[in-house]
Amino acid sequence: MLVLSRKKNESIVINNDVVITIVEIRGDKVRLGIVAPKDVSVHREEVYEAIHGSKPQTVAPATNATALPD
């Protein structure tokens, strides 16, 4: 798992077409804004499990993933 630190209004980009932005941080809750193509499904994990009857499959970590400093 790649772990990144972000502040309010900062974003990460996944696969050139998914952008996740930190919208608000309130106590122990973080609100995320997600922009993705219409053909990409985005669900909370518990909703995904209700739809599919199982947890999402995880991909083995990439050996060349690099986390950049904040």
N, CA, C and O of each residue as an XYZ file, in Angstrom:
280
protein
N       0.855     -1.176      0.000
C       0.000      0.000      0.000
C       0.897      1.233      0.000
O       1.826      1.346      0.801
N       0.610      2.128     -0.887
C       1.298      3.416     -0.930
C       0.525      4.388     -0.041
O      -0.681      4.559     -0.219
N       1.192      5.016      0.898
C       0.554      5.958      1.807
C       1.080      7.349      1.502
O       2.290      7.572      1.498
N       0.175      8.284      1.248
C       0.542      9.657      0.920
C      -0.042     10.613      1.942
O      -1.122     10.373      2.482
N       0.658     11.676      2.203
C       0.137     12.741      3.058
C      -0.323     13.883      2.170
O       0.384     14.276      1.243
N      -1.492     14.412      2.447
C      -2.036     15.534      1.686
C      -2.674     16.498      2.666
O      -3.126     16.095      3.738
N      -2.712     17.756      2.306
C      -3.395     18.778      3.087
C      -4.670     19.172      2.361
O      -4.893     18.771      1.219
N      -5.505     19.960      3.028
C      -6.745     20.422      2.426
C      -6.453     21.082      1.078
O      -5.493     21.841      0.943
N      -7.282     20.789      0.098
C      -7.202     21.293     -1.276
C      -6.043     20.728     -2.084
O      -5.798     21.184     -3.201
N      -5.328     19.749     -1.549
C      -4.289     19.069     -2.323
C      -4.887     17.798     -2.915
O      -5.866     17.260     -2.398
N      -4.286     17.325     -4.007
C      -4.848     16.196     -4.748
C      -3.803     15.137     -5.030
O      -2.600     15.360     -4.890
N      -4.304     13.967     -5.434
C      -3.463     12.938     -6.035
C      -4.123     12.544     -7.355
O      -5.339     12.660     -7.511
N      -3.319     12.084     -8.287
C      -3.814     11.675     -9.601
C      -3.507     10.193     -9.776
O      -2.394      9.746     -9.501
N      -4.491      9.443    -10.231
C      -4.340      8.012    -10.465
C      -4.605      7.733    -11.939
O      -5.659      8.077    -12.474
N      -3.639      7.110    -12.576
C      -3.793      6.656    -13.965
C      -4.168      7.784    -14.927
O      -4.889      7.546    -15.897
N      -3.705      8.976    -14.682
C      -3.912     10.145    -15.556
C      -5.348     10.622    -15.693
O      -5.578     11.666    -16.302
N      -6.334      9.894    -15.148
C      -7.713     10.321    -15.368
C      -8.601     10.280    -14.116
O      -9.799     10.551    -14.201
N      -8.026      9.946    -12.970
C      -8.765      9.981    -11.715
C      -8.041     10.951    -10.778
O      -6.850     10.794    -10.510
N      -8.770     11.949    -10.286
C      -8.186     12.937     -9.380
C      -8.951     12.881     -8.062
O     -10.176     12.995     -8.037
N      -8.215     12.704     -6.974
C      -8.809     12.682     -5.639
C      -8.282     13.893     -4.884
O      -7.071     14.058     -4.731
N      -9.197     14.743     -4.411
C      -8.841     15.977     -3.728
C      -9.350     15.949     -2.295
O     -10.479     15.529     -2.041
N      -8.518     16.396     -1.360
C      -8.947     16.539      0.028
C      -9.796     17.804      0.098
O      -9.288     18.909     -0.093
N     -11.083     17.642      0.372
C     -12.019     18.763      0.392
C     -12.101     19.384      1.780
O     -12.142     20.606      1.923
N     -12.125     18.525      2.807
C     -12.291     19.025      4.167
C     -11.717     18.014      5.151
O     -11.801     16.805      4.935
N     -11.134     18.520      6.230
C     -10.655     17.680      7.323
C     -11.329     18.195      8.586
O     -11.147     19.348      8.977
N     -12.109     17.322      9.217
C     -12.844     17.721     10.419
C     -12.674     16.620     11.459
O     -13.283     15.556     11.346
N     -11.839     16.876     12.481
C     -11.585     15.862     13.493
C     -10.930     14.648     12.874
O      -9.880     14.755     12.239
N     -11.557     13.472     13.060
C     -10.998     12.241     12.499
C     -11.634     11.856     11.160
O     -11.470     10.729     10.693
N     -12.356     12.792     10.548
C     -12.991     12.525      9.254
C     -12.361     13.385      8.166
O     -12.019     14.548      8.380
N     -12.220     12.783      7.003
C     -11.686     13.473      5.829
C     -12.723     13.371      4.727
O     -13.214     12.279      4.439
N     -13.064     14.492      4.107
C     -13.985     14.471      2.961
C     -13.151     14.534      1.692
O     -12.264     15.375      1.549
N     -13.455     13.627      0.775
C     -12.728     13.529     -0.483
C     -13.625     13.913     -1.636
O     -14.813     13.589     -1.644
N     -13.062     14.599     -2.605
C     -13.734     14.848     -3.869
C     -13.057     13.984     -4.915
O     -11.829     13.963     -4.996
N     -13.835     13.273     -5.717
C     -13.270     12.359     -6.703
C     -13.808     12.712     -8.077
O     -15.019     12.778     -8.290
N     -12.891     12.937     -9.002
C     -13.248     13.165    -10.400
C     -12.712     11.976    -11.179
O     -11.511     11.709    -11.180
N     -13.625     11.258    -11.850
C     -13.244     10.062    -12.596
C     -14.110      9.956    -13.842
O     -15.214     10.501    -13.876
N     -13.621      9.260    -14.868
C     -14.452      9.038    -16.057
C     -15.742      8.313    -15.684
O     -15.789      7.584    -14.693
N     -16.777      8.515    -16.477
C     -18.080      7.912    -16.188
C     -18.039      6.395    -16.181
O     -18.875      5.767    -15.531
N     -17.087      5.785    -16.886
C     -17.015      4.325    -16.925
C     -16.260      3.737    -15.736
O     -16.098      2.520    -15.655
N     -15.795      4.581    -14.814
C     -15.094      4.123    -13.613
C     -16.060      4.176    -12.432
O     -16.564      5.244    -12.085
N     -16.314      3.029    -11.819
C     -17.199      2.974    -10.658
C     -16.433      3.419     -9.418
O     -15.289      3.017     -9.207
N     -17.074      4.251     -8.602
C     -16.476      4.697     -7.347
C     -17.507      4.457     -6.249
O     -18.598      5.027     -6.273
N     -17.146      3.599     -5.278
C     -18.050      3.258     -4.177
C     -17.277      3.259     -2.868
O     -16.077      2.988     -2.847
N     -17.977      3.569     -1.764
C     -17.404      3.282     -0.448
C     -17.273      1.767     -0.346
O     -18.031      1.032     -0.979
N     -16.311      1.299      0.451
C     -16.057     -0.144      0.524
C     -17.292     -0.930      0.957
O     -17.562     -1.998      0.407
N     -18.047     -0.419      1.932
C     -19.220     -1.175      2.404
C     -20.302     -1.249      1.324
O     -21.040     -2.233      1.267
N     -20.409     -0.246      0.481
C     -21.360     -0.287     -0.635
C     -20.877     -1.291     -1.679
O     -21.678     -2.060     -2.211
N     -19.581     -1.292     -1.977
C     -19.011     -2.260     -2.906
C     -19.310     -3.681     -2.433
O     -19.732     -4.529     -3.220
N     -19.086     -3.937     -1.132
C     -19.347     -5.271     -0.584
C     -20.818     -5.655     -0.705
O     -21.130     -6.810     -0.992
N     -21.726     -4.703     -0.490
C     -23.158     -4.986     -0.615
C     -23.523     -5.320     -2.063
O     -24.363     -6.186     -2.308
N     -22.908     -4.649     -3.001
C     -23.188     -4.890     -4.424
C     -22.603     -6.214     -4.878
O     -23.281     -6.999     -5.541
N     -21.339     -6.470     -4.522
C     -20.604     -7.614     -5.049
C     -20.545     -8.816     -4.108
O     -20.148     -9.903     -4.528
N     -20.931     -8.641     -2.853
C     -20.916     -9.748     -1.912
C     -19.537    -10.123     -1.405
O     -19.379    -11.161     -0.762
N     -18.538     -9.303     -1.678
C     -17.183     -9.577     -1.193
C     -16.377     -8.279     -1.173
O     -16.767     -7.264     -1.750
N     -15.249     -8.355     -0.492
C     -14.354     -7.190     -0.454
C     -13.682     -7.025     -1.814
O     -13.522     -8.004     -2.543
N     -13.282     -5.788     -2.171
C     -12.568     -5.599     -3.436
C     -11.233     -6.344     -3.409
O     -10.583     -6.441     -2.368
N     -10.842     -6.859     -4.550
C      -9.545     -7.526     -4.647
C      -8.450     -6.474     -4.618
O      -8.590     -5.401     -5.204
N      -7.366     -6.788     -3.935
C      -6.232     -5.866     -3.920
C      -5.157     -6.380     -4.852
O      -5.018     -7.585     -5.061
N      -4.409     -5.463     -5.402
C      -3.330     -5.799     -6.323
C      -2.036     -5.839     -5.532
O      -1.830     -5.026     -4.631
N      -1.165     -6.778     -5.865
C       0.141     -6.844     -5.202
C       0.867     -5.520     -5.392
O       0.797     -4.932     -6.471
N       1.565     -5.038     -4.363
C       2.253     -3.753     -4.475
C       3.303     -3.773     -5.568
O       4.003     -4.767     -5.765
N       3.400     -2.657     -6.274
C       4.414     -2.524     -7.327
C       5.784     -2.381     -6.676
O       5.923     -1.728     -5.642
N       6.777     -2.986     -7.277
C       8.119     -2.921     -6.689
C       8.812     -1.605     -7.003
O       9.821     -1.273     -6.379
N       8.282     -0.845     -7.968
C       8.941      0.408     -8.332
C       8.156      1.634     -7.885
O       8.446      2.742     -8.335
N       7.161      1.460     -7.003
C       6.382      2.598     -6.506
C       7.260      3.461     -5.619
O       7.990      2.957     -4.766
N       7.181      4.755     -5.829
C       7.994      5.685     -5.056
C       7.103      6.754     -4.476
O       6.321      7.375     -5.196
N       7.213      6.972     -3.187
C       6.485      8.069     -2.533
C       7.406      9.266     -2.488
O       8.541      9.175     -2.020
N       6.909     10.389     -2.976
C       7.685     11.614     -2.962
C       7.451     12.356     -1.658
O       6.367     12.254     -1.083
N       8.437     13.097     -1.177
C       8.228     13.861      0.052
C       7.160     14.916     -0.140
O       6.941     15.387     -1.256
N       6.486     15.296      0.955
C       5.446     16.310      0.905
C       5.996     17.641      0.480
O       5.250     18.616      0.384
